[in-house]
PDB file of C-alpha atoms and ligand atoms in Angstrom:
ATOM      1  CA  MET A   1     101.435  39.602  19.915  1.00  0.00           C
ATOM      2  CA  VAL A   2     105.094  39.369  21.221  1.00  0.00           C
ATOM      3  CA  VAL A   3     108.395  39.669  19.052  1.00  0.00           C
ATOM      4  CA  TRP A   4     110.055  37.327  21.312  1.00  0.00           C
ATOM      5  CA  SER A   5     113.313  36.550  22.213  1.00  0.00           C
ATOM      6  CA  PHE A   6     114.729  38.301  25.344  1.00  0.00           C
ATOM      7  CA  LEU A   7     113.989  41.540  26.893  1.00  0.00           C
ATOM      8  CA  LEU A   8     116.724  43.439  28.467  1.00  0.00           C
ATOM      9  CA  THR A   9     114.928  44.905  32.076  1.00  0.00           C
ATOM     10  CA  ALA A  10     116.769  47.307  33.922  1.00  0.00           C
ATOM     11  CA  VAL A  11     118.637  45.619  37.131  1.00  0.00           C
ATOM     12  CA  THR A  12     120.356  47.077  39.781  1.00  0.00           C
ATOM     13  CA  LEU A  13     123.477  45.756  41.212  1.00  0.00           C
ATOM     14  CA  LEU A  14     125.584  47.712  44.132  1.00  0.00           C
ATOM     15  CA  GLY A  15     128.693  47.861  43.585  1.00  0.00           C
ATOM     16  CA  PRO A  16     131.575  48.917  45.661  1.00  0.00           C
ATOM     17  CA  MET A  17     132.084  52.492  46.389  1.00  0.00           C
ATOM     18  CA  VAL A  18     135.084  54.039  44.628  1.00  0.00           C
ATOM     19  CA  CYS A  19     136.956  56.878  46.518  1.00  0.00           C
ATOM     20  CA  GLY A  20     138.861  59.351  44.540  1.00  0.00           C
ATOM     21  CA  ASP A  21     139.172  63.011  44.479  1.00  0.00           C
ATOM     22  CA  LYS A  22     136.509  63.740  42.148  1.00  0.00           C
ATOM     23  CA  ILE A  23     132.887  61.466  42.971  1.00  0.00           C
ATOM     24  CA  LYS A  24     129.897  61.429  40.514  1.00  0.00           C
ATOM     25  CA  VAL A  25     126.843  60.341  42.008  1.00  0.00           C
ATOM     26  CA  SER A  26     125.976  58.356  39.033  1.00  0.00           C
ATOM     27  CA  GLN A  27     127.594  57.267  35.670  1.00  0.00           C
ATOM     28  CA  HIS A  28     125.843  56.415  32.351  1.00  0.00           C
ATOM     29  CA  CYS A  29     126.845  52.463  31.739  1.00  0.00           C
ATOM     30  CA  ALA A  30     128.722  51.647  28.119  1.00  0.00           C
ATOM     31  CA  THR A  31     126.471  49.391  26.178  1.00  0.00           C
ATOM     32  CA  SER A  32     128.881  46.660  24.998  1.00  0.00           C
ATOM     33  CA  ASN A  33     128.564  44.257  22.369  1.00  0.00           C
ATOM     34  CA  SER A  34     130.568  41.309  23.377  1.00  0.00           C
ATOM     35  CA  SER A  35     128.450  37.954  23.497  1.00  0.00           C
ATOM     36  CA  ILE A  36     127.406  38.583  26.830  1.00  0.00           C
ATOM     37  CA  ASP A  37     126.020  41.909  26.755  1.00  0.00           C
ATOM     38  CA  ASN A  38     123.631  41.664  30.062  1.00  0.00           C
ATOM     39  CA  VAL A  39     123.485  40.229  33.376  1.00  0.00           C
ATOM     40  CA  TYR A  40     120.589  37.290  32.511  1.00  0.00           C
ATOM     41  CA  PRO A  41     123.289  34.602  32.006  1.00  0.00           C
ATOM     42  CA  TYR A  42     125.414  34.613  35.482  1.00  0.00           C
ATOM     43  CA  ALA A  43     124.253  32.456  38.177  1.00  0.00           C
ATOM     44  CA  GLU A  44     125.454  32.645  42.093  1.00  0.00           C
ATOM     45  CA  LYS A  45     124.881  30.922  45.270  1.00  0.00           C
ATOM     46  CA  GLU A  46     121.991  32.919  47.272  1.00  0.00           C
ATOM     47  CA  LEU A  47     123.272  33.685  50.923  1.00  0.00           C
ATOM     48  CA  ASN A  48     123.087  31.102  53.794  1.00  0.00           C
ATOM     49  CA  SER A  49     121.439  28.533  51.382  1.00  0.00           C
ATOM     50  CA  SER A  50     121.767  25.675  48.733  1.00  0.00           C
ATOM     51  CA  ARG A  51     119.986  27.565  45.878  1.00  0.00           C
ATOM     52  CA  THR A  52     121.806  28.892  43.060  1.00  0.00           C
ATOM     53  CA  LEU A  53     119.928  31.633  41.425  1.00  0.00           C
ATOM     54  CA  ARG A  54     120.314  32.749  37.776  1.00  0.00           C
ATOM     55  CA  LEU A  55     119.530  36.206  37.281  1.00  0.00           C
ATOM     56  CA  SER A  56     117.572  35.664  34.249  1.00  0.00           C
ATOM     57  CA  LYS A  57     114.981  34.263  37.051  1.00  0.00           C
ATOM     58  CA  PHE A  58     114.538  38.277  37.611  1.00  0.00           C
ATOM     59  CA  ASN A  59     113.653  39.071  33.891  1.00  0.00           C
ATOM     60  CA  GLY A  60     109.683  40.133  34.942  1.00  0.00           C
ATOM     61  CA  LYS A  61     108.736  40.148  31.129  1.00  0.00           C
ATOM     62  CA  TYR A  62     107.694  36.090  30.775  1.00  0.00           C
ATOM     63  CA  HIS A  63     106.070  36.453  34.175  1.00  0.00           C
ATOM     64  CA  GLU A  64     104.084  39.178  33.201  1.00  0.00           C
ATOM     65  CA  LEU A  65     103.155  38.048  30.061  1.00  0.00           C
ATOM     66  CA  ASN A  66     101.997  34.935  31.619  1.00  0.00           C
ATOM     67  CA  ALA A  67     100.201  36.692  34.103  1.00  0.00           C
ATOM     68  CA  LEU A  68      98.483  38.645  31.446  1.00  0.00           C
ATOM     69  CA  GLN A  69      97.586  35.521  29.618  1.00  0.00           C
ATOM     70  CA  GLU A  70      95.956  34.021  32.553  1.00  0.00           C
ATOM     71  CA  GLU A  71      94.210  37.379  33.684  1.00  0.00           C
ATOM     72  CA  PHE A  72      92.576  37.843  30.143  1.00  0.00           C
ATOM     73  CA  ALA A  73      92.181  34.070  29.464  1.00  0.00           C
ATOM     74  CA  ASN A  74      88.827  34.333  27.773  1.00  0.00           C
ATOM     75  CA  ASP A  75      89.329  37.757  25.970  1.00  0.00           C
ATOM     76  CA  LEU A  76      93.143  37.630  24.698  1.00  0.00           C
ATOM     77  CA  ALA A  77      95.531  35.449  22.999  1.00  0.00           C
ATOM     78  CA  ILE A  78      98.809  36.192  23.322  1.00  0.00           C
ATOM     79  CA  LEU A  79     100.843  34.932  20.590  1.00  0.00           C
ATOM     80  CA  ALA A  80     104.829  34.825  20.653  1.00  0.00           C
ATOM     81  CA  PHE A  81     107.049  34.590  17.580  1.00  0.00           C
ATOM     82  CA  PRO A  82     110.749  33.636  18.338  1.00  0.00           C
ATOM     83  CA  CYS A  83     113.166  35.719  16.529  1.00  0.00           C
ATOM     84  CA  ASN A  84     116.790  35.869  16.405  1.00  0.00           C
ATOM     85  CA  GLN A  85     117.473  38.676  14.580  1.00  0.00           C
ATOM     86  CA  PHE A  86     118.329  40.967  17.903  1.00  0.00           C
ATOM     87  CA  GLY A  87     121.614  40.431  19.282  1.00  0.00           C
ATOM     88  CA  GLN A  88     121.352  36.635  18.538  1.00  0.00           C
ATOM     89  CA  GLN A  89     119.292  36.018  21.702  1.00  0.00           C
ATOM     90  CA  GLU A  90     117.209  33.176  20.091  1.00  0.00           C
ATOM     91  CA  PRO A  91     119.823  31.241  18.367  1.00  0.00           C
ATOM     92  CA  GLY A  92     117.890  27.470  19.293  1.00  0.00           C
ATOM     93  CA  GLY A  93     117.929  25.534  16.292  1.00  0.00           C
ATOM     94  CA  THR A  94     115.150  22.932  16.981  1.00  0.00           C
ATOM     95  CA  ASP A  95     111.907  23.414  18.703  1.00  0.00           C
ATOM     96  CA  ALA A  96     113.242  21.208  21.807  1.00  0.00           C
ATOM     97  CA  GLU A  97     116.141  24.002  21.999  1.00  0.00           C
ATOM     98  CA  ILE A  98     113.974  27.073  22.275  1.00  0.00           C
ATOM     99  CA  LEU A  99     111.733  25.377  24.761  1.00  0.00           C
ATOM    100  CA  ASN A 100     114.387  24.094  26.801  1.00  0.00           C
ATOM    101  CA  GLY A 101     116.020  27.588  26.494  1.00  0.00           C
ATOM    102  CA  ILE A 102     112.815  29.178  27.771  1.00  0.00           C
ATOM    103  CA  ARG A 103     112.236  26.525  30.752  1.00  0.00           C
ATOM    104  CA  TYR A 104     115.987  26.398  31.852  1.00  0.00           C
ATOM    105  CA  VAL A 105     117.793  29.249  30.895  1.00  0.00           C
ATOM    106  CA  ARG A 106     115.913  32.719  30.134  1.00  0.00           C
ATOM    107  CA  PRO A 107     113.543  33.114  32.020  1.00  0.00           C
ATOM    108  CA  GLY A 108     114.327  29.219  33.471  1.00  0.00           C
ATOM    109  CA  ASP A 109     113.301  27.996  37.151  1.00  0.00           C
ATOM    110  CA  ASN A 110     111.067  25.662  35.075  1.00  0.00           C
ATOM    111  CA  PHE A 111     108.872  28.355  33.267  1.00  0.00           C
ATOM    112  CA  GLN A 112     106.244  27.188  31.191  1.00  0.00           C
ATOM    113  CA  PRO A 113     104.691  29.790  28.832  1.00  0.00           C
ATOM    114  CA  ASN A 114     101.116  29.680  29.024  1.00  0.00           C
ATOM    115  CA  MET A 115     101.225  31.856  25.508  1.00  0.00           C
ATOM    116  CA  THR A 116     101.114  30.151  22.300  1.00  0.00           C
ATOM    117  CA  LEU A 117     104.559  30.038  20.730  1.00  0.00           C
ATOM    118  CA  PHE A 118     105.047  29.861  16.988  1.00  0.00           C
ATOM    119  CA  ARG A 119     108.021  28.299  15.226  1.00  0.00           C
ATOM    120  CA  LYS A 120     111.158  30.979  14.882  1.00  0.00           C
ATOM    121  CA  ILE A 121     110.714  33.310  11.965  1.00  0.00           C
ATOM    122  CA  ASP A 122     112.536  36.625  10.631  1.00  0.00           C
ATOM    123  CA  VAL A 123     110.625  39.783  11.410  1.00  0.00           C
ATOM    124  CA  ASN A 124     112.746  42.088   9.434  1.00  0.00           C
ATOM    125  CA  GLY A 125     115.097  42.110   6.057  1.00  0.00           C
ATOM    126  CA  ALA A 126     114.537  40.215   2.825  1.00  0.00           C
ATOM    127  CA  LYS A 127     112.721  37.528   4.319  1.00  0.00           C
ATOM    128  CA  GLU A 128     110.479  38.777   6.968  1.00  0.00           C
ATOM    129  CA  HIS A 129     107.531  36.803   7.367  1.00  0.00           C
ATOM    130  CA  PRO A 130     104.354  38.545   5.564  1.00  0.00           C
ATOM    131  CA  LEU A 131     102.543  38.783   8.812  1.00  0.00           C
ATOM    132  CA  TYR A 132     105.235  41.127  10.016  1.00  0.00           C
ATOM    133  CA  SER A 133     105.529  42.829   6.623  1.00  0.00           C
ATOM    134  CA  TYR A 134     101.793  43.838   7.425  1.00  0.00           C
ATOM    135  CA  LEU A 135     101.951  44.475  10.883  1.00  0.00           C
ATOM    136  CA  LYS A 136     104.612  47.136  10.124  1.00  0.00           C
ATOM    137  CA  LYS A 137     102.978  48.633   7.205  1.00  0.00           C
ATOM    138  CA  SER A 138     100.004  49.097   9.542  1.00  0.00           C
ATOM    139  CA  CYS A 139     101.468  50.645  12.849  1.00  0.00           C
ATOM    140  CA  PRO A 140     104.498  53.233  12.481  1.00  0.00           C
ATOM    141  CA  THR A 141     108.063  52.356  14.665  1.00  0.00           C
ATOM    142  CA  THR A 142     108.282  53.485  18.005  1.00  0.00           C
ATOM    143  CA  ARG A 143     111.788  54.542  17.640  1.00  0.00           C
ATOM    144  CA  ASP A 144     113.602  56.601  15.393  1.00  0.00           C
ATOM    145  CA  PHE A 145     117.023  55.138  16.011  1.00  0.00           C
ATOM    146  CA  PHE A 146     118.223  51.224  15.350  1.00  0.00           C
ATOM    147  CA  ALA A 147     119.945  49.064  17.930  1.00  0.00           C
ATOM    148  CA  PRO A 148     124.250  49.065  16.851  1.00  0.00           C
ATOM    149  CA  ALA A 149     124.191  47.151  13.467  1.00  0.00           C
ATOM    150  CA  SER A 150     126.361  44.570  15.109  1.00  0.00           C
ATOM    151  CA  ARG A 151     123.657  43.592  16.936  1.00  0.00           C
ATOM    152  CA  LEU A 152     121.319  43.482  13.992  1.00  0.00           C
ATOM    153  CA  ASP A 153     121.136  40.144  12.145  1.00  0.00           C
ATOM    154  CA  TYR A 154     119.237  41.086   8.989  1.00  0.00           C
ATOM    155  CA  SER A 155     119.494  43.528   6.007  1.00  0.00           C
ATOM    156  CA  PRO A 156     117.917  45.761   4.323  1.00  0.00           C
ATOM    157  CA  MET A 157     117.521  48.000   7.151  1.00  0.00           C
ATOM    158  CA  ARG A 158     114.132  49.765   6.547  1.00  0.00           C
ATOM    159  CA  ASN A 159     112.351  52.383   8.678  1.00  0.00           C
ATOM    160  CA  ASN A 160     109.158  50.895  10.028  1.00  0.00           C
ATOM    161  CA  ASP A 161     111.456  47.606  11.311  1.00  0.00           C
ATOM    162  CA  ILE A 162     111.002  45.614  14.186  1.00  0.00           C
ATOM    163  CA  ARG A 163     113.531  47.632  16.768  1.00  0.00           C
ATOM    164  CA  TRP A 164     114.145  45.209  19.203  1.00  0.00           C
ATOM    165  CA  ASN A 165     112.808  41.614  21.185  1.00  0.00           C
ATOM    166  CA  PHE A 166     109.652  42.012  22.632  1.00  0.00           C
ATOM    167  CA  GLU A 167     108.149  44.619  20.827  1.00  0.00           C
ATOM    168  CA  LYS A 168     104.198  43.830  20.461  1.00  0.00           C
ATOM    169  CA  PHE A 169     101.312  44.965  18.260  1.00  0.00           C
ATOM    170  CA  LEU A 170      97.876  44.631  20.136  1.00  0.00           C
ATOM    171  CA  ILE A 171      95.528  43.293  17.720  1.00  0.00           C
ATOM    172  CA  ASN A 172      91.107  43.684  17.771  1.00  0.00           C
ATOM    173  CA  ARG A 173      88.721  40.973  17.259  1.00  0.00           C
ATOM    174  CA  LYS A 174      88.772  41.635  13.659  1.00  0.00           C
ATOM    175  CA  GLY A 175      92.227  40.937  13.404  1.00  0.00           C
ATOM    176  CA  LYS A 176      93.069  44.411  12.629  1.00  0.00           C
ATOM    177  CA  PRO A 177      96.103  46.009  14.321  1.00  0.00           C
ATOM    178  CA  VAL A 178      95.041  48.534  16.975  1.00  0.00           C
ATOM    179  CA  LYS A 179      98.255  49.755  18.489  1.00  0.00           C
ATOM    180  CA  ARG A 180     102.326  49.027  18.512  1.00  0.00           C
ATOM    181  CA  TYR A 181     104.293  49.013  21.542  1.00  0.00           C
ATOM    182  CA  ASP A 182     107.827  49.429  22.098  1.00  0.00           C
ATOM    183  CA  ALA A 183     110.200  46.706  23.106  1.00  0.00           C
ATOM    184  CA  SER A 184     110.732  48.773  26.685  1.00  0.00           C
ATOM    185  CA  SER A 185     106.907  48.590  27.515  1.00  0.00           C
ATOM    186  CA  ARG A 186     105.603  47.035  29.962  1.00  0.00           C
ATOM    187  CA  VAL A 187     102.137  44.899  30.596  1.00  0.00           C
ATOM    188  CA  SER A 188     101.055  48.055  32.534  1.00  0.00           C
ATOM    189  CA  ASP A 189     101.431  50.253  29.749  1.00  0.00           C
ATOM    190  CA  MET A 190      99.172  47.789  27.460  1.00  0.00           C
ATOM    191  CA  ARG A 191      96.676  47.103  30.083  1.00  0.00           C
ATOM    192  CA  ASP A 192      94.025  50.027  29.812  1.00  0.00           C
ATOM    193  CA  ASP A 193      94.161  49.678  25.826  1.00  0.00           C
ATOM    194  CA  ILE A 194      93.682  45.742  26.152  1.00  0.00           C
ATOM    195  CA  GLU A 195      90.595  46.509  29.005  1.00  0.00           C
ATOM    196  CA  SER A 196      89.112  49.296  26.698  1.00  0.00           C
ATOM    197  CA  LEU A 197      89.217  47.167  23.625  1.00  0.00           C
ATOM    198  CA  ILE A 198      87.540  44.011  25.439  1.00  0.00           C
ATOM    199  CA  SER A 199      84.364  46.067  26.630  1.00  0.00           C
ATOM    200  CA  ALA A 200      84.177  48.124  23.163  1.00  0.00           C
ATOM    201  CA  SER A 201      83.504  44.383  21.525  1.00  0.00           C
ATOM    202  CA  LEU A 202      81.401  43.181  23.849  1.00  0.00           C
TER     203      LEU A 202
HETATM  204  C1  NAG B 301     131.999  46.813  19.151  1.00  0.00           C
HETATM  205  O1  NAG B 301     132.573  46.366  17.910  1.00  0.00           O
HETATM  206  C2  NAG B 301     133.159  46.745  16.943  1.00  0.00           C
HETATM  207  C3  NAG B 301     133.639  46.076  16.085  1.00  0.00           C
HETATM  208  O2  NAG B 301     133.147  44.858  16.065  1.00  0.00           O
HETATM  209  C4  NAG B 301     134.156  47.867  17.868  1.00  0.00           C
HETATM  210  O3  NAG B 301     135.042  48.531  16.824  1.00  0.00           O
HETATM  211  C5  NAG B 301     133.698  48.352  18.790  1.00  0.00           C
HETATM  212  O4  NAG B 301     134.628  48.811  19.552  1.00  0.00           O
HETATM  213  C6  NAG B 301     133.010  47.923  19.799  1.00  0.00           C
HETATM  214  N1  NAG B 301     132.301  48.622  20.885  1.00  0.00           N
HETATM  215  C7  NAG B 301     132.172  47.959  22.206  1.00  0.00           C
HETATM  216  C8  NAG B 301     131.509  49.303  23.185  1.00  0.00           C
HETATM  217  O5  NAG B 301     132.505  47.205  22.490  1.00  0.00           O
HETATM  218  C1  NAG B 302     120.481  30.351  57.272  1.00  0.00           C
HETATM  219  O1  NAG B 302     119.464  29.368  57.136  1.00  0.00           O
HETATM  220  C2  NAG B 302     119.035  28.354  57.878  1.00  0.00           C
HETATM  221  C3  NAG B 302     118.634  27.384  57.277  1.00  0.00           C
HETATM  222  O2  NAG B 302     117.272  27.809  56.586  1.00  0.00           O
HETATM  223  C4  NAG B 302     118.281  29.176  59.059  1.00  0.00           C
HETATM  224  O3  NAG B 302     117.737  27.972  59.825  1.00  0.00           O
HETATM  225  C5  NAG B 302     119.515  30.234  59.849  1.00  0.00           C
HETATM  226  O4  NAG B 302     118.469  31.162  61.016  1.00  0.00           O
HETATM  227  C6  NAG B 302     119.652  31.121  58.427  1.00  0.00           C
HETATM  228  N1  NAG B 302     120.902  31.802  59.362  1.00  0.00           N
HETATM  229  C7  NAG B 302     120.626  33.251  59.390  1.00  0.00           C
HETATM  230  C8  NAG B 302     121.912  33.869  59.909  1.00  0.00           C
HETATM  231  O5  NAG B 302     119.739  33.651  59.027  1.00  0.00           O
HETATM  232  C1  NAG B 303      99.676  30.038  33.243  1.00  0.00           C
HETATM  233  O1  NAG B 303     101.162  29.389  33.825  1.00  0.00           O
HETATM  234  C2  NAG B 303     101.014  29.705  35.126  1.00  0.00           C
HETATM  235  C3  NAG B 303     102.394  29.229  35.478  1.00  0.00           C
HETATM  236  O2  NAG B 303     103.190  30.266  34.990  1.00  0.00           O
HETATM  237  C4  NAG B 303     100.207  28.133  35.691  1.00  0.00           C
HETATM  238  O3  NAG B 303      99.983  28.337  37.019  1.00  0.00           O
HETATM  239  C5  NAG B 303      98.805  28.518  34.922  1.00  0.00           C
HETATM  240  O4  NAG B 303      98.135  27.231  35.385  1.00  0.00           O
HETATM  241  C6  NAG B 303      98.729  28.650  33.364  1.00  0.00           C
HETATM  242  N1  NAG B 303      97.531  29.126  32.949  1.00  0.00           N
HETATM  243  C7  NAG B 303      96.938  28.509  32.068  1.00  0.00           C
HETATM  244  C8  NAG B 303      95.587  29.178  31.475  1.00  0.00           C
HETATM  245  O5  NAG B 303      97.432  27.556  31.344  1.00  0.00           O
END
C-alpha cells in the first residue's frame, strides 16, 4: 500500500561554477519551507526542440509503481491513498482534481496510474483513518525524526505517525501487515520481500 502524495527523489542539477578564495567540493542544500520546496513544479523548453519538459516527469516514483503493478499483476494489488498532510502536496479537493493533478502535473505527461486509488484520507492526527491506525500499530516507524512542524498538517503528533508521502506497507494474502517501508524506499528495496511473500503463499 502506498501513502500517496508526492515523493521527493533526488534530482541533480548542474549549476555555474563559483570562484573564490576557498572552494568547497560540495555543500549541503538547505530545506526551505516556502510553497515551492522542490524542483518538480518547474518546466522549461528542451534544447533544439519544441517540447516543454516539466521536471515532475523525472520523478520516478509513479512510474516505478506502475511498472511494479504490471510486473506482479496477478499477485500484487497496489492501493494508493491520497493524503494532504505532508507539505500540502495533495491539495486537490475533488476526485477529478486529484486525477488531473496526476495526469497533467505530478508526474504528468498523461500518466495513467494502474494502481487502485482511493479517496483522500487523513493518515495521522485526530481524524486519521482506522486503517492507518491499525497499520501504524502493527509496524514500528522507520524514522525517529519528523519533518518540520510547518510542513505537517495534523495534530496531535504521535511516535508511530506516517512520516511523509509514499510510506508503504506490505500486506500478505491474509491481510496482515508484514513490513513498513520508509518514504525514501524504492521499489527495488521491496521487490525481494514481495517475491518471497508470493512464493511463500504458493
Ligand atoms: C520556515 O518558516 C519559519 C516560520 O514560518 C521561519 O522562521 C523559518 O526561518 C523558515 N525556514 C526556512 C529555511 O525558510
Ligand atoms: C535539431 O533538431 C533538428 C530536428 O529534430 C535536427 O534535424 C537537428 O539535427 C538538430 N540539431 C542538432 C545540432 O542536433
Ligand atoms: C499500466 O500502465 C501502463 C502505462 O503506464 C500501461 O501501458 C499498461 O497497460 C497498464 N497496465 C495495466 C494492467 O493496466
